[in-house]
Amino acid sequence: MTLAKLSLGCIADDYTGASDLANTLTRQGLRTVQTIGVPPDDLALPEVDAVVVSLKSRSIEAGLAVTRSRAAEKWLRSRGAGHVLFKICSTFDSTDAGNIGPVMDALRADSGDAIVLVTPAFPETGRTVYQGNLFVGSVPLNESPLKDHPLNPMHDSNLVRVLARQSTSPVGLVDLATLSRGADAVRGRLADLAAKGSGAAIIDAVFDRDLETIGAVALDHSLSVGASGIGLGLARGLVGSGKVKSAAAGAASGAPVGGPAACLAGSCSQATLQQIASAEKVMPVLRLDPDQIVAGLAEARRAVAWAVERITSGPVLIASSSTPEQVAALQSRHGRDAAGHAIEQAMADIAEGLVRSGVRRLVVAGGETSGAVVDRLRIPGFLVGAEIAAGVPVLRAVGAESGEMLLALKSGNFGGAEFFSDALQLMR
Ligand code: ADP
């Protein structure tokens, strides 16, 4: 492990967005680590090209989002990051108070750039921007389901206006006509906008190739703002210019870790229920009693003891998952939050017990369940490896107290019927 110099630093305003970006960068050939929060100053990294710092700053108070994002930026710059991407949601989730504008303003002040390119566009996932208006599939943002989002309802599709309400400086537009004339035309337009006092420019993007032009121009600057689409453009720009030597996706996964393997399922999604049924044909499966879990600790201890007797002979699966009817019944007995929290903590207890008993390869099904497990195992970050299923890569723990470890963290509906076996096959 060395203190590697980064080509690209990213600050993501939520965890799942960070994972998506880290996966996108990896697919483009960048060796990428995703960290959980701002890492410790002395975190030892393997040789990597990019680090994505995952924050939970999308919906917190703006001042706090600024402080945390600046701390992340400081860490990334201290590791040599020449360019920093502030990663936001591809639907520009924010209120008129922020947090995109305030964080962008602060990071721009720190970077010394006159103007920042901003776009949430990612045409391959249906997010396009035309004349500054964001479309979600075929409809404008303010007609999409985002208009009813519980935390950040989006009532205005015009991102020039949306961002101007959040930023202290005027916001300009680089339109598709300019973009279609190439990188130098974009550079010229940005220089004009900066000379007139704009601190940011929304840039249109309708086709995937637009992201490459945007990435190439953004790399002239030290800061940009956008979603995984601009991340893809930046990655292609870094590889295309030879600043980064493209690694085969998964090459970064490194040497086998070996050791016992286990799977934990806390997701009750249809896909996960089916995956558990398939796993039952190839490995021992323990179905936890959710009422026992809500009642106390014994169920987690019983599960660890059950697993310890078996893991030397092969992988095992421990599941709390049950059908929608059983979930509803449990929730009516104990309350939805109390039941969910108790089961997540029990899964974290079990993960901790398994790792203490030597498990070094761990597959977790369930978004909240994964969060509880990763927090408990105090894993500061992951090197992103090969994809098991779309959007679910093998993760190698970085800087974990338990040492070398491989994980797969899957939210509910991801993965095919054989997900658990597929994951274990790639986690050597
Ligand atoms: P998903 O990714 O499918 O949404 P999560 O882990 O995010 O999965 O959420 C599942 C939630 O359901 C968690 O809070 C988990 O603790 C809870 N849970 C797990 N098993 C049961 C069960 N048998 N009854 C009720 N809730 C459960």
Tab-separated table of C-alpha atoms and ligand atoms in Angstrom:
chain	number	residue	atom	x	y	z
A	1	MET	CA	0.000	0.000	0.000
A	2	THR	CA	1.271	3.449	-0.942
A	3	LEU	CA	-0.097	6.967	-0.786
A	4	ALA	CA	-1.214	7.042	-4.433
A	5	LYS	CA	-1.648	10.304	-6.359
A	6	LEU	CA	-5.195	10.643	-7.628
A	7	SER	CA	-6.234	11.732	-11.118
A	8	LEU	CA	-9.847	12.272	-10.088
A	9	GLY	CA	-11.465	13.014	-6.748
A	10	CYS	CA	-15.239	12.848	-6.284
A	11	ILE	CA	-17.525	14.016	-3.500
A	12	ALA	CA	-20.926	12.322	-3.643
A	13	ASP	CA	-23.918	13.744	-1.773
A	14	ASP	CA	-25.364	10.297	-0.998
A	15	TYR	CA	-24.144	6.707	-0.652
A	16	THR	CA	-26.015	4.987	-3.450
A	17	GLY	CA	-25.061	7.789	-5.864
A	18	ALA	CA	-21.455	7.300	-4.792
A	19	SER	CA	-21.611	3.559	-5.482
A	20	ASP	CA	-23.162	4.190	-8.880
A	21	LEU	CA	-20.420	6.684	-9.771
A	22	ALA	CA	-17.626	4.429	-8.470
A	23	ASN	CA	-19.035	1.582	-10.557
A	24	THR	CA	-19.248	3.820	-13.654
A	25	LEU	CA	-15.634	4.979	-13.256
A	26	THR	CA	-14.473	1.386	-12.788
A	27	ARG	CA	-16.292	0.273	-15.954
A	28	GLN	CA	-14.430	3.030	-17.821
A	29	GLY	CA	-11.093	1.614	-16.658
A	30	LEU	CA	-10.300	3.831	-13.645
A	31	ARG	CA	-9.105	1.973	-10.558
A	32	THR	CA	-11.552	3.391	-8.041
A	33	VAL	CA	-11.993	3.396	-4.279
A	34	GLN	CA	-15.253	4.470	-2.647
A	35	THR	CA	-14.919	5.688	0.930
A	36	ILE	CA	-17.644	5.868	3.542
A	37	GLY	CA	-17.438	9.470	4.750
A	38	VAL	CA	-14.254	11.551	4.743
A	39	PRO	CA	-11.447	9.058	5.350
A	40	PRO	CA	-8.795	9.406	8.029
A	41	ASP	CA	-5.745	11.440	6.932
A	42	ASP	CA	-3.508	8.386	7.089
A	43	LEU	CA	-5.756	5.960	5.144
A	44	ALA	CA	-3.436	3.756	3.087
A	45	LEU	CA	-4.726	3.313	-0.442
A	46	PRO	CA	-3.729	0.810	-3.077
A	47	GLU	CA	-2.619	2.292	-6.446
A	48	VAL	CA	-5.835	3.946	-7.658
A	49	ASP	CA	-6.872	6.602	-10.159
A	50	ALA	CA	-10.025	7.861	-8.457
A	51	VAL	CA	-11.556	8.120	-4.997
A	52	VAL	CA	-15.267	8.727	-4.455
A	53	VAL	CA	-15.979	10.082	-0.962
A	54	SER	CA	-19.558	9.161	0.002
A	55	LEU	CA	-21.309	11.748	2.123
A	56	LYS	CA	-24.928	11.956	3.244
A	57	SER	CA	-25.244	15.649	2.484
A	58	ARG	CA	-28.095	15.926	-0.008
A	59	SER	CA	-30.832	16.867	2.425
A	60	ILE	CA	-28.987	18.124	5.501
A	61	GLU	CA	-28.679	21.794	6.492
A	62	ALA	CA	-26.706	23.689	3.792
A	63	GLY	CA	-23.961	24.949	6.128
A	64	LEU	CA	-23.235	21.419	7.293
A	65	ALA	CA	-23.200	20.129	3.701
A	66	VAL	CA	-20.641	22.829	2.833
A	67	THR	CA	-18.402	21.977	5.808
A	68	ARG	CA	-18.437	18.243	5.070
A	69	SER	CA	-17.914	18.697	1.334
A	70	ARG	CA	-14.960	21.028	1.947
A	71	ALA	CA	-13.399	18.493	4.309
A	72	ALA	CA	-13.775	15.853	1.588
A	73	GLU	CA	-12.276	18.192	-1.009
A	74	LYS	CA	-9.319	18.963	1.260
A	75	TRP	CA	-8.648	15.245	1.695
A	76	LEU	CA	-8.878	14.583	-2.053
A	77	ARG	CA	-6.600	17.512	-2.951
A	78	SER	CA	-4.121	16.360	-0.293
A	79	ARG	CA	-3.931	13.073	-2.235
A	80	GLY	CA	-3.074	14.985	-5.398
A	81	ALA	CA	-6.516	15.051	-7.067
A	82	GLY	CA	-6.135	17.407	-10.032
A	83	HIS	CA	-9.853	17.505	-10.694
A	84	VAL	CA	-12.735	17.200	-8.240
A	85	LEU	CA	-16.274	16.245	-9.275
A	86	PHE	CA	-19.079	17.174	-6.897
A	87	LYS	CA	-21.494	14.300	-7.614
A	88	ILE	CA	-25.177	15.137	-7.337
A	89	CYS	CA	-28.303	13.231	-8.259
A	90	SER	CA	-29.143	12.933	-11.970
A	91	THR	CA	-32.505	14.494	-11.163
A	92	PHE	CA	-30.795	17.504	-9.522
A	93	ASP	CA	-32.496	16.768	-6.161
A	94	SER	CA	-32.237	19.910	-4.063
A	95	THR	CA	-34.417	22.649	-2.610
A	96	ASP	CA	-34.176	26.398	-3.318
A	97	ALA	CA	-31.939	26.606	-0.241
A	98	GLY	CA	-29.505	24.072	-1.677
A	99	ASN	CA	-27.484	22.075	-1.254
A	100	ILE	CA	-26.055	22.027	-4.760
A	101	GLY	CA	-25.495	25.797	-5.078
A	102	PRO	CA	-23.932	26.458	-1.659
A	103	VAL	CA	-21.574	23.467	-1.927
A	104	MET	CA	-20.625	24.394	-5.507
A	105	ASP	CA	-19.922	28.015	-4.502
A	106	ALA	CA	-17.700	26.938	-1.611
A	107	LEU	CA	-15.767	24.362	-3.638
A	108	ARG	CA	-15.290	26.854	-6.475
A	109	ALA	CA	-13.921	29.446	-4.051
A	110	ASP	CA	-11.468	26.824	-2.741
A	111	SER	CA	-10.450	25.716	-6.229
A	112	GLY	CA	-9.792	29.212	-7.577
A	113	ASP	CA	-11.720	28.419	-10.801
A	114	ALA	CA	-13.670	31.325	-12.323
A	115	ILE	CA	-16.501	29.149	-13.626
A	116	VAL	CA	-17.791	25.596	-13.117
A	117	LEU	CA	-19.437	23.291	-15.666
A	118	VAL	CA	-22.624	21.735	-14.299
A	119	THR	CA	-24.786	18.986	-15.792
A	120	PRO	CA	-26.792	16.095	-14.337
A	121	ALA	CA	-27.213	14.630	-17.848
A	122	PHE	CA	-26.713	10.889	-18.408
A	123	PRO	CA	-28.452	10.109	-21.712
A	124	GLU	CA	-28.056	6.309	-21.437
A	125	THR	CA	-30.166	6.390	-18.255
A	126	GLY	CA	-32.730	8.797	-19.718
A	127	ARG	CA	-31.450	12.022	-18.175
A	128	THR	CA	-30.959	14.667	-20.862
A	129	VAL	CA	-30.611	18.444	-20.710
A	130	TYR	CA	-31.737	20.734	-23.548
A	131	GLN	CA	-31.736	24.555	-23.372
A	132	GLY	CA	-30.972	24.061	-19.685
A	133	ASN	CA	-34.145	22.019	-19.114
A	134	LEU	CA	-33.755	18.587	-17.532
A	135	PHE	CA	-35.785	15.719	-18.960
A	136	VAL	CA	-36.432	12.436	-17.135
A	137	GLY	CA	-37.075	10.030	-19.980
A	138	SER	CA	-39.569	11.801	-22.228
A	139	VAL	CA	-40.967	14.257	-19.693
A	140	PRO	CA	-39.596	17.469	-18.181
A	141	LEU	CA	-38.370	17.142	-14.586
A	142	ASN	CA	-41.380	19.044	-13.178
A	143	GLU	CA	-43.763	16.524	-14.756
A	144	SER	CA	-41.751	13.486	-13.621
A	145	PRO	CA	-42.340	11.615	-10.325
A	146	LEU	CA	-39.709	13.944	-8.819
A	147	LYS	CA	-42.400	16.625	-8.566
A	148	ASP	CA	-43.747	14.660	-5.578
A	149	HIS	CA	-40.443	13.709	-3.912
A	150	PRO	CA	-40.941	13.802	-0.120
A	151	LEU	CA	-37.693	15.700	0.629
A	152	ASN	CA	-36.791	17.588	-2.563
A	153	PRO	CA	-39.869	18.095	-4.756
A	154	MET	CA	-38.711	19.456	-8.130
A	155	HIS	CA	-41.190	21.966	-9.595
A	156	ASP	CA	-38.897	23.710	-12.108
A	157	SER	CA	-37.168	21.931	-15.019
A	158	ASN	CA	-35.000	24.893	-15.936
A	159	LEU	CA	-31.716	24.189	-14.177
A	160	VAL	CA	-30.280	27.620	-14.972
A	161	ARG	CA	-33.070	29.083	-12.843
A	162	VAL	CA	-32.919	26.336	-10.204
A	163	LEU	CA	-29.163	26.725	-9.688
A	164	ALA	CA	-29.310	30.557	-9.818
A	165	ARG	CA	-31.718	30.479	-6.854
A	166	GLN	CA	-29.134	28.497	-4.871
A	167	SER	CA	-25.902	30.199	-5.922
A	168	THR	CA	-24.420	33.569	-5.011
A	169	SER	CA	-23.238	34.200	-8.583
A	170	PRO	CA	-25.127	34.313	-11.909
A	171	VAL	CA	-25.547	31.047	-13.818
A	172	GLY	CA	-25.162	30.813	-17.610
A	173	LEU	CA	-25.988	28.217	-20.256
A	174	VAL	CA	-23.819	26.370	-22.764
A	175	ASP	CA	-26.431	25.170	-25.233
A	176	LEU	CA	-26.450	22.104	-27.450
A	177	ALA	CA	-25.703	24.136	-30.588
A	178	THR	CA	-22.460	25.375	-29.024
A	179	LEU	CA	-21.617	21.924	-27.681
A	180	SER	CA	-22.148	20.360	-31.094
A	181	ARG	CA	-19.431	22.645	-32.516
A	182	GLY	CA	-16.889	20.925	-30.256
A	183	ALA	CA	-14.651	21.475	-27.236
A	184	ASP	CA	-13.161	24.779	-28.371
A	185	ALA	CA	-16.591	26.298	-28.944
A	186	VAL	CA	-17.524	25.285	-25.387
A	187	ARG	CA	-14.277	26.768	-24.056
A	188	GLY	CA	-15.035	30.049	-25.854
A	189	ARG	CA	-18.572	30.221	-24.473
A	190	LEU	CA	-17.329	29.496	-20.934
A	191	ALA	CA	-14.736	32.262	-21.205
A	192	ASP	CA	-17.467	34.710	-22.329
A	193	LEU	CA	-19.753	33.690	-19.490
A	194	ALA	CA	-16.939	33.971	-16.932
A	195	ALA	CA	-15.987	37.422	-18.264
A	196	LYS	CA	-19.585	38.518	-17.740
A	197	GLY	CA	-19.500	37.315	-14.126
A	198	SER	CA	-21.154	33.884	-14.273
A	199	GLY	CA	-19.762	31.484	-11.673
A	200	ALA	CA	-21.388	28.398	-13.169
A	201	ALA	CA	-22.760	27.180	-16.482
A	202	ILE	CA	-25.378	24.518	-17.028
A	203	ILE	CA	-24.313	22.575	-20.120
A	204	ASP	CA	-26.783	20.725	-22.344
A	205	ALA	CA	-26.217	17.050	-23.207
A	206	VAL	CA	-28.576	14.895	-25.233
A	207	PHE	CA	-26.335	12.147	-26.629
A	208	ASP	CA	-23.740	10.028	-24.853
A	209	ARG	CA	-21.010	11.475	-27.085
A	210	ASP	CA	-21.834	14.928	-25.633
A	211	LEU	CA	-20.449	13.696	-22.309
A	212	GLU	CA	-17.032	13.152	-23.897
A	213	THR	CA	-16.810	16.764	-25.104
A	214	ILE	CA	-17.977	17.937	-21.681
A	215	GLY	CA	-15.439	15.699	-19.907
A	216	ALA	CA	-12.574	16.963	-22.063
A	217	VAL	CA	-13.433	20.618	-21.361
A	218	ALA	CA	-14.154	20.022	-17.670
A	219	LEU	CA	-10.636	18.612	-17.252
A	220	ASP	CA	-9.234	22.096	-18.112
A	221	HIS	CA	-10.753	23.164	-14.793
A	222	SER	CA	-10.235	21.815	-11.304
A	223	LEU	CA	-13.919	21.426	-10.372
A	224	SER	CA	-17.109	20.213	-12.016
A	225	VAL	CA	-20.615	19.379	-10.816
A	226	GLY	CA	-22.839	16.611	-12.148
A	227	ALA	CA	-24.022	13.024	-11.978
A	228	SER	CA	-22.459	9.750	-13.142
A	229	GLY	CA	-22.784	10.940	-16.775
A	230	ILE	CA	-20.186	13.676	-16.369
A	231	GLY	CA	-18.163	11.142	-14.363
A	232	LEU	CA	-18.165	8.921	-17.450
A	233	GLY	CA	-17.067	11.905	-19.588
A	234	LEU	CA	-14.245	12.764	-17.174
A	235	ALA	CA	-13.098	9.122	-17.063
A	236	ARG	CA	-13.037	8.888	-20.866
A	237	GLY	CA	-11.159	12.200	-20.995
A	238	LEU	CA	-8.532	10.933	-18.540
A	239	VAL	CA	-8.088	7.639	-20.396
A	240	GLY	CA	-8.235	9.286	-23.851
A	241	SER	CA	-5.556	11.841	-22.985
A	242	GLY	CA	-3.290	9.125	-21.592
A	243	LYS	CA	-3.343	10.640	-18.075
A	244	VAL	CA	-4.774	7.347	-16.843
A	245	LYS	CA	-3.864	3.945	-18.206
A	246	SER	CA	-7.126	2.047	-18.513
A	247	ALA	CA	-7.354	-1.003	-16.254
A	248	ALA	CA	-9.583	-3.927	-17.193
A	249	ALA	CA	-12.700	-3.740	-15.025
A	250	GLY	CA	-12.060	-6.050	-12.111
A	251	ALA	CA	-8.287	-6.100	-12.580
A	252	ALA	CA	-8.095	-4.010	-9.440
A	253	SER	CA	-9.777	-6.754	-7.429
A	254	GLY	CA	-6.313	-8.181	-6.755
A	255	ALA	CA	-5.156	-11.379	-5.129
A	256	PRO	CA	-7.633	-13.936	-3.751
A	257	VAL	CA	-8.586	-13.442	-0.127
A	258	GLY	CA	-9.721	-17.008	0.604
A	259	GLY	CA	-11.165	-17.919	3.985
A	260	PRO	CA	-14.732	-18.804	4.891
A	261	ALA	CA	-17.666	-17.184	3.061
A	262	ALA	CA	-21.165	-16.281	4.244
A	263	CYS	CA	-24.267	-14.529	2.944
A	264	LEU	CA	-26.706	-12.368	4.920
A	265	ALA	CA	-30.144	-11.399	3.635
A	266	GLY	CA	-32.202	-8.666	5.306
A	267	SER	CA	-34.004	-7.606	2.158
A	268	CYS	CA	-37.586	-8.819	1.787
A	269	SER	CA	-37.820	-7.914	-1.904
A	270	GLN	CA	-39.321	-10.324	-4.392
A	271	ALA	CA	-35.932	-10.791	-6.056
A	272	THR	CA	-34.175	-11.559	-2.766
A	273	LEU	CA	-36.854	-14.087	-1.706
A	274	GLN	CA	-36.302	-15.901	-4.989
A	275	GLN	CA	-32.506	-15.729	-4.612
A	276	ILE	CA	-32.757	-17.286	-1.131
A	277	ALA	CA	-34.926	-20.110	-2.510
A	278	SER	CA	-32.278	-20.796	-5.186
A	279	ALA	CA	-29.432	-20.666	-2.653
A	280	GLU	CA	-31.220	-23.277	-0.539
A	281	LYS	CA	-30.388	-25.843	-3.239
A	282	VAL	CA	-26.630	-25.259	-2.955
A	283	MET	CA	-25.805	-24.133	0.601
A	284	PRO	CA	-27.154	-24.445	4.161
A	285	VAL	CA	-29.697	-21.677	4.877
A	286	LEU	CA	-30.767	-20.500	8.332
A	287	ARG	CA	-34.062	-18.618	8.475
A	288	LEU	CA	-34.086	-16.322	11.485
A	289	ASP	CA	-37.140	-15.872	13.666
A	290	PRO	CA	-37.922	-12.129	13.408
A	291	ASP	CA	-39.988	-12.122	16.639
A	292	GLN	CA	-37.024	-13.574	18.533
A	293	ILE	CA	-34.781	-10.865	17.063
A	294	VAL	CA	-37.066	-8.058	18.177
A	295	ALA	CA	-37.179	-9.682	21.632
A	296	GLY	CA	-33.394	-9.662	22.220
A	297	LEU	CA	-29.880	-10.791	21.353
A	298	ALA	CA	-30.118	-14.570	21.543
A	299	GLU	CA	-31.194	-15.078	17.936
A	300	ALA	CA	-28.038	-13.403	16.593
A	301	ARG	CA	-25.824	-15.542	18.857
A	302	ARG	CA	-27.688	-18.678	17.785
A	303	ALA	CA	-27.118	-17.741	14.142
A	304	VAL	CA	-23.374	-17.197	14.583
A	305	ALA	CA	-23.033	-20.524	16.422
A	306	TRP	CA	-25.000	-22.256	13.638
A	307	ALA	CA	-22.728	-20.711	10.989
A	308	VAL	CA	-19.466	-21.465	12.813
A	309	GLU	CA	-20.313	-25.185	12.792
A	310	ARG	CA	-20.668	-25.087	8.993
A	311	ILE	CA	-18.426	-22.447	7.395
A	312	THR	CA	-15.330	-24.602	7.257
A	313	SER	CA	-17.181	-26.913	4.838
A	314	GLY	CA	-18.536	-24.166	2.556
A	315	PRO	CA	-20.591	-20.986	2.366
A	316	VAL	CA	-23.807	-20.494	4.368
A	317	LEU	CA	-26.736	-18.088	4.137
A	318	ILE	CA	-28.555	-16.463	7.061
A	319	ALA	CA	-31.823	-14.704	6.219
A	320	SER	CA	-34.359	-12.649	8.121
A	321	SER	CA	-36.325	-12.125	4.922
A	322	SER	CA	-39.978	-13.051	4.828
A	323	THR	CA	-43.045	-12.539	2.660
A	324	PRO	CA	-44.925	-9.217	2.525
A	325	GLU	CA	-47.746	-10.694	4.683
A	326	GLN	CA	-45.299	-11.845	7.376
A	327	VAL	CA	-43.473	-8.496	7.269
A	328	ALA	CA	-46.772	-6.634	7.705
A	329	ALA	CA	-47.745	-8.884	10.627
A	330	LEU	CA	-44.412	-8.359	12.382
A	331	GLN	CA	-44.643	-4.603	11.843
A	332	SER	CA	-48.141	-4.482	13.287
A	333	ARG	CA	-46.903	-6.302	16.413
A	334	HIS	CA	-43.771	-4.184	16.983
A	335	GLY	CA	-44.005	-1.052	14.801
A	336	ARG	CA	-42.319	-0.654	11.422
A	337	ASP	CA	-39.230	1.299	12.541
A	338	ALA	CA	-38.610	-0.736	15.688
A	339	ALA	CA	-38.835	-4.021	13.762
A	340	GLY	CA	-36.620	-2.796	10.899
A	341	HIS	CA	-34.009	-1.317	13.214
A	342	ALA	CA	-33.859	-4.386	15.471
A	343	ILE	CA	-33.368	-6.698	12.494
A	344	GLU	CA	-30.715	-4.456	10.919
A	345	GLN	CA	-28.799	-4.400	14.211
A	346	ALA	CA	-29.118	-8.176	14.557
A	347	MET	CA	-27.689	-8.570	11.047
A	348	ALA	CA	-24.822	-6.273	12.052
A	349	ASP	CA	-24.279	-8.390	15.222
A	350	ILE	CA	-24.208	-11.526	13.083
A	351	ALA	CA	-21.786	-9.982	10.563
A	352	GLU	CA	-19.491	-8.932	13.400
A	353	GLY	CA	-19.630	-12.433	14.917
A	354	LEU	CA	-18.956	-14.078	11.558
A	355	VAL	CA	-15.941	-11.865	10.819
A	356	ARG	CA	-14.607	-12.539	14.306
A	357	SER	CA	-14.967	-16.242	13.508
A	358	GLY	CA	-12.846	-15.885	10.386
A	359	VAL	CA	-15.317	-15.047	7.598
A	360	ARG	CA	-13.480	-12.988	4.970
A	361	ARG	CA	-16.001	-13.062	2.122
A	362	LEU	CA	-19.410	-11.626	2.894
A	363	VAL	CA	-22.427	-11.117	0.643
A	364	VAL	CA	-25.194	-8.858	2.003
A	365	ALA	CA	-28.658	-8.425	0.481
A	366	GLY	CA	-30.559	-5.265	1.408
A	367	GLY	CA	-29.618	-1.585	1.167
A	368	GLU	CA	-30.283	-0.621	4.793
A	369	THR	CA	-28.981	-3.982	5.938
A	370	SER	CA	-25.711	-3.381	4.047
A	371	GLY	CA	-25.380	0.076	5.622
A	372	ALA	CA	-25.780	-1.385	9.125
A	373	VAL	CA	-23.224	-4.145	8.397
A	374	VAL	CA	-20.607	-1.814	6.898
A	375	ASP	CA	-20.983	0.643	9.792
A	376	ARG	CA	-20.571	-2.133	12.343
A	377	LEU	CA	-17.511	-3.605	10.637
A	378	ARG	CA	-16.027	-0.066	10.569
A	379	ILE	CA	-14.886	-0.378	6.971
A	380	PRO	CA	-13.603	3.028	5.776
A	381	GLY	CA	-13.700	2.235	2.054
A	382	PHE	CA	-13.805	-0.236	-0.824
A	383	LEU	CA	-11.850	-0.879	-3.972
A	384	VAL	CA	-14.459	-1.499	-6.657
A	385	GLY	CA	-14.010	-4.701	-8.655
A	386	ALA	CA	-15.792	-6.804	-11.265
A	387	GLU	CA	-19.579	-6.610	-11.625
A	388	ILE	CA	-21.543	-9.591	-10.288
A	389	ALA	CA	-24.818	-8.255	-11.693
A	390	ALA	CA	-25.646	-4.850	-13.212
A	391	GLY	CA	-24.793	-2.250	-10.575
A	392	VAL	CA	-23.423	-4.738	-8.002
A	393	PRO	CA	-19.626	-5.020	-8.009
A	394	VAL	CA	-17.290	-7.093	-5.861
A	395	LEU	CA	-15.824	-4.797	-3.202
A	396	ARG	CA	-12.440	-5.194	-1.545
A	397	ALA	CA	-12.283	-3.554	1.891
A	398	VAL	CA	-9.653	-0.831	2.232
A	399	GLY	CA	-8.253	0.062	5.665
A	400	ALA	CA	-10.562	-2.360	7.536
A	401	GLU	CA	-9.647	-3.470	11.053
A	402	SER	CA	-10.354	-7.061	10.047
A	403	GLY	CA	-7.730	-6.896	7.269
A	404	GLU	CA	-8.289	-8.279	3.774
A	405	MET	CA	-11.961	-8.855	3.027
A	406	LEU	CA	-14.286	-9.078	0.039
A	407	LEU	CA	-17.906	-7.916	0.157
A	408	ALA	CA	-20.882	-7.687	-2.147
A	409	LEU	CA	-23.624	-5.256	-1.126
A	410	LYS	CA	-26.859	-5.601	-3.022
A	411	SER	CA	-30.001	-3.558	-2.673
A	412	GLY	CA	-33.320	-5.319	-2.842
A	413	ASN	CA	-34.227	-5.875	-6.432
A	414	PHE	CA	-30.769	-6.280	-7.955
A	415	GLY	CA	-29.297	-9.504	-9.313
A	416	GLY	CA	-30.591	-12.659	-10.983
A	417	ALA	CA	-32.029	-15.774	-9.354
A	418	GLU	CA	-28.574	-17.266	-8.664
A	419	PHE	CA	-27.184	-14.039	-7.204
A	420	PHE	CA	-25.620	-15.575	-4.085
A	421	SER	CA	-23.751	-18.281	-6.021
A	422	ASP	CA	-22.816	-15.784	-8.757
A	423	ALA	CA	-21.351	-13.454	-6.133
A	424	LEU	CA	-19.365	-16.188	-4.368
A	425	GLN	CA	-17.955	-17.380	-7.671
A	426	LEU	CA	-16.345	-13.969	-8.265
A	427	MET	CA	-15.261	-13.534	-4.633
A	428	ARG	CA	-12.210	-15.764	-4.396
B	1	ADP	P1	-34.070	-3.509	0.397
B	1	ADP	O1	-32.784	-3.154	-0.280
B	1	ADP	O2	-34.750	-4.669	-0.207
B	1	ADP	O3	-34.954	-2.303	0.596
B	1	ADP	P2	-33.238	-3.121	3.118
B	1	ADP	O4	-32.203	-3.850	3.901
B	1	ADP	O5	-32.902	-1.726	2.664
B	1	ADP	O6	-33.640	-4.011	1.877
B	1	ADP	O7	-34.581	-2.997	3.933
B	1	ADP	C1	-35.257	-4.101	4.459
B	1	ADP	C2	-35.783	-3.717	5.825
B	1	ADP	O8	-36.648	-4.745	6.277
B	1	ADP	C3	-34.681	-3.589	6.850
B	1	ADP	O9	-34.968	-2.543	7.743
B	1	ADP	C4	-34.753	-4.941	7.563
B	1	ADP	O10	-34.230	-4.895	8.866
B	1	ADP	C5	-36.235	-5.194	7.562
B	1	ADP	N1	-36.585	-6.617	7.673
B	1	ADP	C6	-35.812	-7.676	7.368
B	1	ADP	N2	-36.466	-8.823	7.585
B	1	ADP	C7	-37.690	-8.490	8.031
B	1	ADP	C8	-38.851	-9.228	8.442
B	1	ADP	N3	-38.874	-10.566	8.414
B	1	ADP	N4	-39.934	-8.542	8.858
B	1	ADP	C9	-39.928	-7.190	8.874
B	1	ADP	N5	-38.886	-6.437	8.510
B	1	ADP	C10	-37.779	-7.067	8.098
